[in-house]
Coordinates of C-alpha atoms in Angstrom, one line a residue:
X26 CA 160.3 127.8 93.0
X27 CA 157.4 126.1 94.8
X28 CA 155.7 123.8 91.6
X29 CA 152.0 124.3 93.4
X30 CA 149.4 126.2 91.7
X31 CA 149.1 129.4 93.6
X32 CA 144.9 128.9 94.7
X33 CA 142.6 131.6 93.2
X34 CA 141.6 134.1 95.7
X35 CA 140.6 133.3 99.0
X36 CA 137.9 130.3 98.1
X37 CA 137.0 127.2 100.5
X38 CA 135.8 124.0 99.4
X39 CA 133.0 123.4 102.1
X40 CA 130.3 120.0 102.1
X41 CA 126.7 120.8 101.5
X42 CA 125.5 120.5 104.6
X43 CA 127.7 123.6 105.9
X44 CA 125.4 125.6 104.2
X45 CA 122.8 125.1 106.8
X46 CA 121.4 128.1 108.5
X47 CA 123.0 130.1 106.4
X48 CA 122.6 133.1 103.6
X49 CA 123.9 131.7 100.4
X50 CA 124.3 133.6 97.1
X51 CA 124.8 131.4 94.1
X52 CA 126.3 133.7 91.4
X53 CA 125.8 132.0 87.8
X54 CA 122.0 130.4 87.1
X55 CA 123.2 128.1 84.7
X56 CA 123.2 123.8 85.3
X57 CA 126.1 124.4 87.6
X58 CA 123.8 127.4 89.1
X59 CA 121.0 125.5 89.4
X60 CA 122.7 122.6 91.3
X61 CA 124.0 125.0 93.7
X62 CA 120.7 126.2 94.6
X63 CA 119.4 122.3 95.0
X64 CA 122.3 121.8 97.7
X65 CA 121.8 125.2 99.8
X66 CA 117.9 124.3 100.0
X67 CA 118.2 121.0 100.7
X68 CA 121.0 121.6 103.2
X69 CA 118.3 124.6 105.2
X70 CA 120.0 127.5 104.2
X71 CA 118.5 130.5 105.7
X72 CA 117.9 132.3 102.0
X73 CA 119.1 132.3 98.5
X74 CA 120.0 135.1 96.7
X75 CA 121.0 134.3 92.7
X76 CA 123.3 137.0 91.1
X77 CA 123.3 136.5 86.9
X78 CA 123.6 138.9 84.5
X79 CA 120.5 137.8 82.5
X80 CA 117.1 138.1 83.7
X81 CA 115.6 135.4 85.6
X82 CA 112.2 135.0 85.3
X83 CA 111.1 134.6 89.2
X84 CA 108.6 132.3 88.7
X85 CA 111.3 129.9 87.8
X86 CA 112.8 130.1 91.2
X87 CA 111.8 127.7 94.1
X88 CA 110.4 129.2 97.2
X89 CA 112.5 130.8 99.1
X90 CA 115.3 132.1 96.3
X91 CA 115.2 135.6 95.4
X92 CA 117.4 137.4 92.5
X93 CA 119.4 139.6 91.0
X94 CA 121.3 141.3 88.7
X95 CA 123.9 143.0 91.0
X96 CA 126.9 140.9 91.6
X97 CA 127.8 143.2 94.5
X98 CA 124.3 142.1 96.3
X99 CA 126.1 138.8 97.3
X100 CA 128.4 140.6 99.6
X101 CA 125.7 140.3 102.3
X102 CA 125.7 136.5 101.9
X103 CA 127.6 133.9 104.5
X104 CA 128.2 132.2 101.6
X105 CA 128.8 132.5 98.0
X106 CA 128.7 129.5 95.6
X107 CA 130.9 130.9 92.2
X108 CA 129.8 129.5 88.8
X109 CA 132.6 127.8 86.9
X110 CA 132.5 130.3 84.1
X111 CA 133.1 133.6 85.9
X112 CA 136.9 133.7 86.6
X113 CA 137.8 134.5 90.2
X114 CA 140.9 136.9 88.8
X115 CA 137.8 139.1 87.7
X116 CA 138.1 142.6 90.0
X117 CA 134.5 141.7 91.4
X118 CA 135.1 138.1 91.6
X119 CA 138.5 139.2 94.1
X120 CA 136.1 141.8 95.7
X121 CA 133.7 140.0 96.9
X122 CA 136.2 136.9 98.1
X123 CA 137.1 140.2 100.3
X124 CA 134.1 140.2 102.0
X125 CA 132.5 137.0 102.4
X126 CA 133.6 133.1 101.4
X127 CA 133.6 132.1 98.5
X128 CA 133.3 128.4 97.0
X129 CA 132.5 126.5 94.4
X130 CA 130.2 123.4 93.4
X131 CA 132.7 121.2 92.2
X132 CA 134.4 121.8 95.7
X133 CA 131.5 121.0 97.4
X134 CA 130.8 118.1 95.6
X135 CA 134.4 116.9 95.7
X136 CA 134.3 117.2 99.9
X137 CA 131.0 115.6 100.3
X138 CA 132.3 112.3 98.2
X139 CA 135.6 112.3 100.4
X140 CA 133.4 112.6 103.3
X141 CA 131.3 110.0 102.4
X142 CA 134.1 107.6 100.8
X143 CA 133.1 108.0 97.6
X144 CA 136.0 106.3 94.7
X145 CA 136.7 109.5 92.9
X146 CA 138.4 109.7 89.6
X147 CA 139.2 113.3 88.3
X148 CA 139.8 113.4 84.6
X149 CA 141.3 116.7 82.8
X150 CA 143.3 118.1 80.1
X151 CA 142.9 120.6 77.3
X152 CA 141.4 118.2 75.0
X153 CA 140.5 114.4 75.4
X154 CA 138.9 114.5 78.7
X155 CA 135.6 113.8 77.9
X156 CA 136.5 111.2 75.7
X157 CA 139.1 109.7 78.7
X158 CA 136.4 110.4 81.6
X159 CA 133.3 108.5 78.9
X160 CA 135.7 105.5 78.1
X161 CA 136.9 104.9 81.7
X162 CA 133.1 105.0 83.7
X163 CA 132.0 102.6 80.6
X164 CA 135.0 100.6 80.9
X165 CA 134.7 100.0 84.7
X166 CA 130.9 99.5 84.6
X167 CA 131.3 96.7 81.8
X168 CA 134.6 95.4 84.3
X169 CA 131.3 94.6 87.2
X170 CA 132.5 98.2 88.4
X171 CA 129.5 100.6 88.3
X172 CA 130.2 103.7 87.7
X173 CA 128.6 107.4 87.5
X174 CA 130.0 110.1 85.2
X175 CA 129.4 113.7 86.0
X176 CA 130.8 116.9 85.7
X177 CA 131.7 119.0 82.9
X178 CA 130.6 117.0 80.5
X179 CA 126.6 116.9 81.3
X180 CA 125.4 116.2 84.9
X181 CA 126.6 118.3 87.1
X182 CA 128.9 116.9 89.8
X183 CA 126.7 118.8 92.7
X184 CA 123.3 117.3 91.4
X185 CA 125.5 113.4 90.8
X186 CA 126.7 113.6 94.8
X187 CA 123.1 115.3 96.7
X188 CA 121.4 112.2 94.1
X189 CA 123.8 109.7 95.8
X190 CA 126.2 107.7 94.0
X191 CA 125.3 104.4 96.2
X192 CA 128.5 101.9 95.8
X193 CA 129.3 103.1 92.6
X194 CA 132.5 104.9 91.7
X195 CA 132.6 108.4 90.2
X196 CA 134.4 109.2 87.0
X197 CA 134.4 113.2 87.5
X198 CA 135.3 115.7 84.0
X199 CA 137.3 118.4 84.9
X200 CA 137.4 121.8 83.3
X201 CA 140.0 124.1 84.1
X202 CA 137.4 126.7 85.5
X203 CA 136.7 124.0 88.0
X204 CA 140.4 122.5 88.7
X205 CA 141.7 125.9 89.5
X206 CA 139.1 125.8 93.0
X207 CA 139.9 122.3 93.9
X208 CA 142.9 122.7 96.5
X209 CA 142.3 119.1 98.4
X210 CA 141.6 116.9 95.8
X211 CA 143.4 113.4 97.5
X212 CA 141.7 110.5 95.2
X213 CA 142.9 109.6 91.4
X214 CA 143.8 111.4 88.6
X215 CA 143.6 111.0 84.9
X216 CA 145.9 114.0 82.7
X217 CA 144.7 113.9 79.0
X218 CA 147.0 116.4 77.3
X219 CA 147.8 120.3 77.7
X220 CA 148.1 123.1 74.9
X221 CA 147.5 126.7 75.6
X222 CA 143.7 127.2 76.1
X223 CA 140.8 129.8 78.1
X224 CA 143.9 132.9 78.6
X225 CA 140.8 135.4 78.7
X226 CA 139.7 133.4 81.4
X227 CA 143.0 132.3 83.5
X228 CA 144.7 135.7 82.0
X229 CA 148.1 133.9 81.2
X230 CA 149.4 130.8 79.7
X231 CA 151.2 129.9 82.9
X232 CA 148.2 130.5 84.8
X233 CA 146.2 128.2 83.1
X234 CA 148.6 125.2 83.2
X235 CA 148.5 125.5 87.0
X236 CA 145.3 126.2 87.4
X237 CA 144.7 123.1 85.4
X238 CA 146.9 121.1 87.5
X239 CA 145.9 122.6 91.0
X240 CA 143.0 119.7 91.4
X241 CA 145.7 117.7 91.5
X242 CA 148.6 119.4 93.9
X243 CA 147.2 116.7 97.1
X244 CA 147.1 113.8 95.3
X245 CA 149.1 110.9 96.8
X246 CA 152.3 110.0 95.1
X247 CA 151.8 107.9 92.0
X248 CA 148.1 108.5 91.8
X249 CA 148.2 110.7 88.9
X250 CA 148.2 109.2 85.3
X251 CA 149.6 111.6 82.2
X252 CA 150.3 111.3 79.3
X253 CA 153.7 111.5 77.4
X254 CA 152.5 114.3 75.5
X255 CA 151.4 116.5 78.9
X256 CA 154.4 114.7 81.1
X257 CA 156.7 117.2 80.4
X258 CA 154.3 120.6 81.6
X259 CA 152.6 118.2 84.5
X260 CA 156.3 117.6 86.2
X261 CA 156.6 122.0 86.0
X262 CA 153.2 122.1 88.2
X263 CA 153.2 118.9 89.9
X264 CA 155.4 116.4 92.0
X265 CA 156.8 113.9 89.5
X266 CA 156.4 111.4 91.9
X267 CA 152.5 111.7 91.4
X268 CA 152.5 110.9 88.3
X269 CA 152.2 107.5 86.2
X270 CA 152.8 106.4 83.1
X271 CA 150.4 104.4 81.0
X272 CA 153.0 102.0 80.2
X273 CA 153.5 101.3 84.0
X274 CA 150.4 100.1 85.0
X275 CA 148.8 98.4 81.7
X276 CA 149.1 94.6 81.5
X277 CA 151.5 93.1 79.1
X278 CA 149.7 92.1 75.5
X279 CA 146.8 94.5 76.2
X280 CA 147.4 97.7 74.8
X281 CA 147.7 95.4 71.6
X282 CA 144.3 93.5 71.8
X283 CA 142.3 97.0 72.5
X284 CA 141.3 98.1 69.2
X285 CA 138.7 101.6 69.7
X286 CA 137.3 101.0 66.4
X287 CA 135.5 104.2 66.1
X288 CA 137.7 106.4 68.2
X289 CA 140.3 107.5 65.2
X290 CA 143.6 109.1 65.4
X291 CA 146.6 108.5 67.5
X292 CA 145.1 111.2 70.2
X293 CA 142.7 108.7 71.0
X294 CA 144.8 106.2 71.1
X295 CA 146.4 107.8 73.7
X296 CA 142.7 108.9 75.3
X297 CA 142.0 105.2 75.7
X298 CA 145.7 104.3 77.6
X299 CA 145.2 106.8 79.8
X300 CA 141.6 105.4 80.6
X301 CA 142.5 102.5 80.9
X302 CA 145.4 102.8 83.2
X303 CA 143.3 105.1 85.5
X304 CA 141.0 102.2 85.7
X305 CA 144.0 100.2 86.8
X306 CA 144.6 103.0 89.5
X307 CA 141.3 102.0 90.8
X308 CA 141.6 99.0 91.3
X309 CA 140.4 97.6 88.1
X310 CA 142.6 94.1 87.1
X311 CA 142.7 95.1 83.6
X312 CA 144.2 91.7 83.2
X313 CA 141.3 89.6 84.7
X314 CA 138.8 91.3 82.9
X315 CA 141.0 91.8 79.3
X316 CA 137.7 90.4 77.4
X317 CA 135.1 93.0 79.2
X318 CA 137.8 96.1 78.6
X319 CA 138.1 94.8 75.2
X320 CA 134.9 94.9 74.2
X321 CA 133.7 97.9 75.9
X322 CA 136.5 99.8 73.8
X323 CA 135.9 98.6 70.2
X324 CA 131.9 99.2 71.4
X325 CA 132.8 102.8 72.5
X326 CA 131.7 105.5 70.2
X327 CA 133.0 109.1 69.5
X328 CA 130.6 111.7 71.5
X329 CA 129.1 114.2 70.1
X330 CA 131.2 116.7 68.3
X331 CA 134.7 115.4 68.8
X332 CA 135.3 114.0 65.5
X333 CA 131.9 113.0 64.4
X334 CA 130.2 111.7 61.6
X335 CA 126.8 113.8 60.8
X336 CA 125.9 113.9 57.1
X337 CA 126.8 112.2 53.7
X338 CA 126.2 114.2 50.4
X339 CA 127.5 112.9 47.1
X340 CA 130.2 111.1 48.3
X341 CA 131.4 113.2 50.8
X342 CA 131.3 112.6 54.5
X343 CA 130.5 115.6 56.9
X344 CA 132.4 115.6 60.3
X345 CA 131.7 117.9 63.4
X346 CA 134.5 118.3 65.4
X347 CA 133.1 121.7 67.2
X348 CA 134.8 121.3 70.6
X349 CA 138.2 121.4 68.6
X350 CA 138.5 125.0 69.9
X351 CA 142.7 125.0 70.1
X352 CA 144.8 124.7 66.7
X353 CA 146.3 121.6 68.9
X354 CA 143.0 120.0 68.7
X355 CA 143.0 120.7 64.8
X356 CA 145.9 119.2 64.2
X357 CA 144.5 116.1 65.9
X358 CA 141.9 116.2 64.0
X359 CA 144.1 116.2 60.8
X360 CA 146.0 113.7 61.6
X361 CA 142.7 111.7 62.1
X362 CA 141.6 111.4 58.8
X363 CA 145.0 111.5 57.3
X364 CA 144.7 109.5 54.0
X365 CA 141.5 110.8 52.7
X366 CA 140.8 114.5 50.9
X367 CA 139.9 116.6 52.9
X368 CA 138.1 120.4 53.1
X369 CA 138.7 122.2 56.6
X370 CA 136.4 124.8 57.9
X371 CA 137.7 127.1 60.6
X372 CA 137.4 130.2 62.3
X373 CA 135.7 131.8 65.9
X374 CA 136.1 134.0 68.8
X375 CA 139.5 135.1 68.6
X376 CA 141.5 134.3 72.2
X377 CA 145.1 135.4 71.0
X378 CA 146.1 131.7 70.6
X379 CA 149.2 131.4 68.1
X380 CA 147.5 129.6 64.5
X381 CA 151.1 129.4 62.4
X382 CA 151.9 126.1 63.6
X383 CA 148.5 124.9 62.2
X384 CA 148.9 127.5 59.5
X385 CA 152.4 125.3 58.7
X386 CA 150.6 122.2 59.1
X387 CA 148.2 123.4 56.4
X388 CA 150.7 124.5 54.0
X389 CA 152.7 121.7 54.2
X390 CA 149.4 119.3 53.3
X391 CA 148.3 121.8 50.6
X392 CA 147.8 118.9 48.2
X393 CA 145.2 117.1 50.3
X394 CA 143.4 119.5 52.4
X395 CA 141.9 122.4 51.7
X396 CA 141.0 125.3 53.9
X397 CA 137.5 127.0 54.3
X398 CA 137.5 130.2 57.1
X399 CA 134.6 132.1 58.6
X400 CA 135.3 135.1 61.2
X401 CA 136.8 135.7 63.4
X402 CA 140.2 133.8 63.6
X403 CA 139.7 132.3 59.9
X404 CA 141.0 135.7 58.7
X405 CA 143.9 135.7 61.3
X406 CA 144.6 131.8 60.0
X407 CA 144.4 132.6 56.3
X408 CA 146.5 135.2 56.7
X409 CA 149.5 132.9 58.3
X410 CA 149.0 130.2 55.7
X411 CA 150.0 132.8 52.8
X412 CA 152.8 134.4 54.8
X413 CA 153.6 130.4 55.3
X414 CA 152.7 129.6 51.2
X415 CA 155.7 132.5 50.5
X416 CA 153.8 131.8 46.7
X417 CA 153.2 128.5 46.8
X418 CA 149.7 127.7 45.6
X419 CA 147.2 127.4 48.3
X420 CA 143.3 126.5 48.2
X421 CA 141.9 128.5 50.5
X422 CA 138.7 130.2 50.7
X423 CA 137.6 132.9 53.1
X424 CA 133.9 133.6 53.6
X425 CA 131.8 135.6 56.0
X426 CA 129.4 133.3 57.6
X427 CA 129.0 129.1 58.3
X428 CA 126.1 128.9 55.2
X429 CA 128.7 130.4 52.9
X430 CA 131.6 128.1 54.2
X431 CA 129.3 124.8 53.9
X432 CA 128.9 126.0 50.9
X433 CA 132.3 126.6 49.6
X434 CA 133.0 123.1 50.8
X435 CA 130.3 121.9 49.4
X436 CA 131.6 122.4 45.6
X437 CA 135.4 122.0 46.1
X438 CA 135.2 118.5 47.8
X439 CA 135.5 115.3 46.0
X440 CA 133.7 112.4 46.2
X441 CA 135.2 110.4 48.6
X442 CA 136.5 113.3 50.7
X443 CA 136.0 114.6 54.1
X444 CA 134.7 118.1 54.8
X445 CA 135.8 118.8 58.8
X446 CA 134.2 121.8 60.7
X447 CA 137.0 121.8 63.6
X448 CA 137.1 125.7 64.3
X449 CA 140.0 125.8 66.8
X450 CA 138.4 128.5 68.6
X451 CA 135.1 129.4 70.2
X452 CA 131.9 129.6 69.0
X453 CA 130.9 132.6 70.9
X454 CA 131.2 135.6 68.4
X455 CA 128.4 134.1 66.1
X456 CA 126.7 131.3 68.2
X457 CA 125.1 130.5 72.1
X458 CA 128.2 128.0 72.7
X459 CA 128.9 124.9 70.1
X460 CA 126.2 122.9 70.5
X461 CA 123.9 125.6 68.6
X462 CA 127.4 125.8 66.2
X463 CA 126.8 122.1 65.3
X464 CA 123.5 122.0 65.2
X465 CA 123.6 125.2 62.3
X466 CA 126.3 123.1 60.7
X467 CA 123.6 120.0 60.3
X468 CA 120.8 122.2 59.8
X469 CA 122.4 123.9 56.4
X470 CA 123.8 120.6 55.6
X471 CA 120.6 119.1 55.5
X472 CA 119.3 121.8 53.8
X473 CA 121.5 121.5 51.1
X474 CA 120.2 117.9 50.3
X475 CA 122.8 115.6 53.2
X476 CA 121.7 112.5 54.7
X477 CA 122.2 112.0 58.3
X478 CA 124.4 109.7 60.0
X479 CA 122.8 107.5 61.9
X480 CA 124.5 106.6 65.2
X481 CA 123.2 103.4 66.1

């Protein structure tokens, strides 16, 4: 069996300035949206069309873009530019790669930094990217290696490359929506971890591991660093001889004297080898600059929801981990705060992902962590941990809404304790996307009489 992703259908990764002179249709007005329209009017295309299924307000557009709200209105375009979050398996994502080509911004951007020489380091995996990408563009800028980070996480890519990034190098965050349309990929590679994750999206398990991996599939041999825990799935998709452990390329001693202070859990630990030796991939001597690595780790902070510290209220400390969206990410979580009490609220858009090994997990720590659920997987979750309990006590609580979770959590927590909102599944069936999830969570929290963290 050939171990390359198969690509997604019929989609080119061209440079910007291909776009000249031609018709471009940028379906998806969102950042990446946005940035796609930046790079077809700064390259002179001859018109932009934009296909989103929302309204967009025309005055909003520049001169020059028109829009719509009929995807099939692209197919008179030379060019289409496909936002990340509509899946080319869709039928009217394959239909229109029919009829005219199809690429993406990340591709773009990717080609134009290869063209231009650009030091590109590509960092995914189902969860600890952000946190892998973050650590390593800080790490190599504090090492007298600027760099710019981009990509998933914030900035898009195609607005990071059309601003120029000058000598620096850039540290890219990968999602799998944009991995799967990245064919020629040839510069580094950091691989965080892998757990099933987006099947509605990729419509199979197996399809999302490859698609994830596909950014990868031209990378030079040993240009790739995993780790142990994604090893194992990587060598199914990928050539093993691509791939590096972080053991391999880390100096002797140092692994020891980098202490991430405010980066807890053993996931992290393993977030911040994998940085590290993708720095060393780069060209980074780790060795010869052990005091600025060092520092730059125990100064690195958490980001935003990924195991974060918002509120105290009598005692009890208030984390949002909102991008947990996988029971593999909970589970992290858990084991992050092992040692303290702890109340878990869970529950979102149900994907089909399988909850009884976090179900079991639970069970098993019945004696120090309770379980809060809102809709619509907490039902599907409470429901394993009873069939899991077999009549062993449980606390768990199921409610209908976040306020009445908080709230739940609220009066069976300790002082001392941790309550955890780690949902291990989207946001989307009650909320715009997790940041409005987190920023509920806070809101109610403060209500309720919580102090803030402050983060500096």
């Amino acid at each position: 069996m050939d171990p390359r992703p198969a690509p997604p259908p019929r989609e080119r990764s061209l440079r910007p300035g291909e776009l000249a002179g031609r018709r471009v249709g940028v379906w998806g007005h969102g950042r990446e949206g946005r940035a796609a329209v930046r790079a077809a009017l700064a390259a002179g295309a001859a018109g932009v069309l934009v296909a989103d299924s929302r309204p967009v307000d025309p005055s909003s557009l520049p001169e020059g873009v028109t829009a719509t709200a009929d995807v099939t209105d692209l197919a008179g375009c030379d060019v289409v530019v496909r936002s990340p979050g509509i899946s080319p398996y869709r039928e009217d994502a394959r239909s229109l790669a029919d009829r005219t080509v199809v690429t993406t911004g990340t591709g773009m951007a990717l080609a134009e930094a290869a063209a231009r020489g650009v030091p590109v380091l590509c960092v995914t995996g189902t969860k600890g990217k952000s946190t892998t990408s973050a650590l390593a563009a800080a790490v190599l800028t504090a090492a007298g290696r600027p760099a710019v980070h981009a990509g998933n996480i914030g900035t898009p890519l195609l607005d990071a490359v059309l601003d120029g990034v000058g000598d620096h190098t850039l540290v890219v965050e990968v999602s799998s929506y944009q991995a799967a349309a990245v064919p020629d990929f040839a510069g580094r590679g950091a691989l965080t971890s892998l757990a099933p994750e987006h099947l509605d999206w990729h419509g199979s398990e197996e399809t999302y591991f490859r698609d994830k991996l596909r950014v990868f599939t031209s990378c030079p041999e040993r240009s790739v660093v995993v780790s142990a825990q994604a090893r194992p799935l990587a060598e199914q998709h990928l050539d093993p001889a691509q791939l590096v452990d972080p053991a391999e390329v880390l100096p002797a001693g140092l692994a020891g004297r980098v202490q991430p202070v405010h980066l807890p859990g053993a996931h992290n630990r393993s977030n911040v080898e994998v940085a590290l030796a993708a720095c060393a991939l780069l060209g980074l001597d780790l060795a010869a600059a052990a005091d600025a690595v060092t520092a730059a780790v125990a100064a690195f902070r958490a980001l935003p929801h990924r195991l974060a510290p918002v509120a105290t209220l009598g005692g009890v400390t208030f984390v949002d981990d909102t991008l947990s969206t996988t029971p593999v990410s909970v589970l992290a979580a858990l084991d992050a705060l092992a040692g303290r009490p702890l109340t878990l609220i869970a529950g979102g858009q149900d994907r089909g992902l399988d909850y009884t090994g976090l179900a079991r997990t639970l069970v098993q720590r019945r004696d120090t962590v309770a379980l809060v659920t809102v809709p619509d997987t907490g039902a599907r979750l409470a429901g394993d941990v009873r069939r899991e309990a077999a009549g062993a006590a449980v606390r768990l609580t199921e409610t209908q809404s976040l306020a009445e979770a908080v709230a739940a959590a609220i009066a069976g927590t300790a002082p001392g304790g941790v309550v955890l909102l780690s949902p291990g599944a989207p946001s989307y069936n009650r909320f715009r996307d997790f940041e409005e999830l987190a920023a509920t969570y806070e809101q109610i929290l403060v209500d309720a009489g919580a102090e803030r963290v402050r983060t500096s």
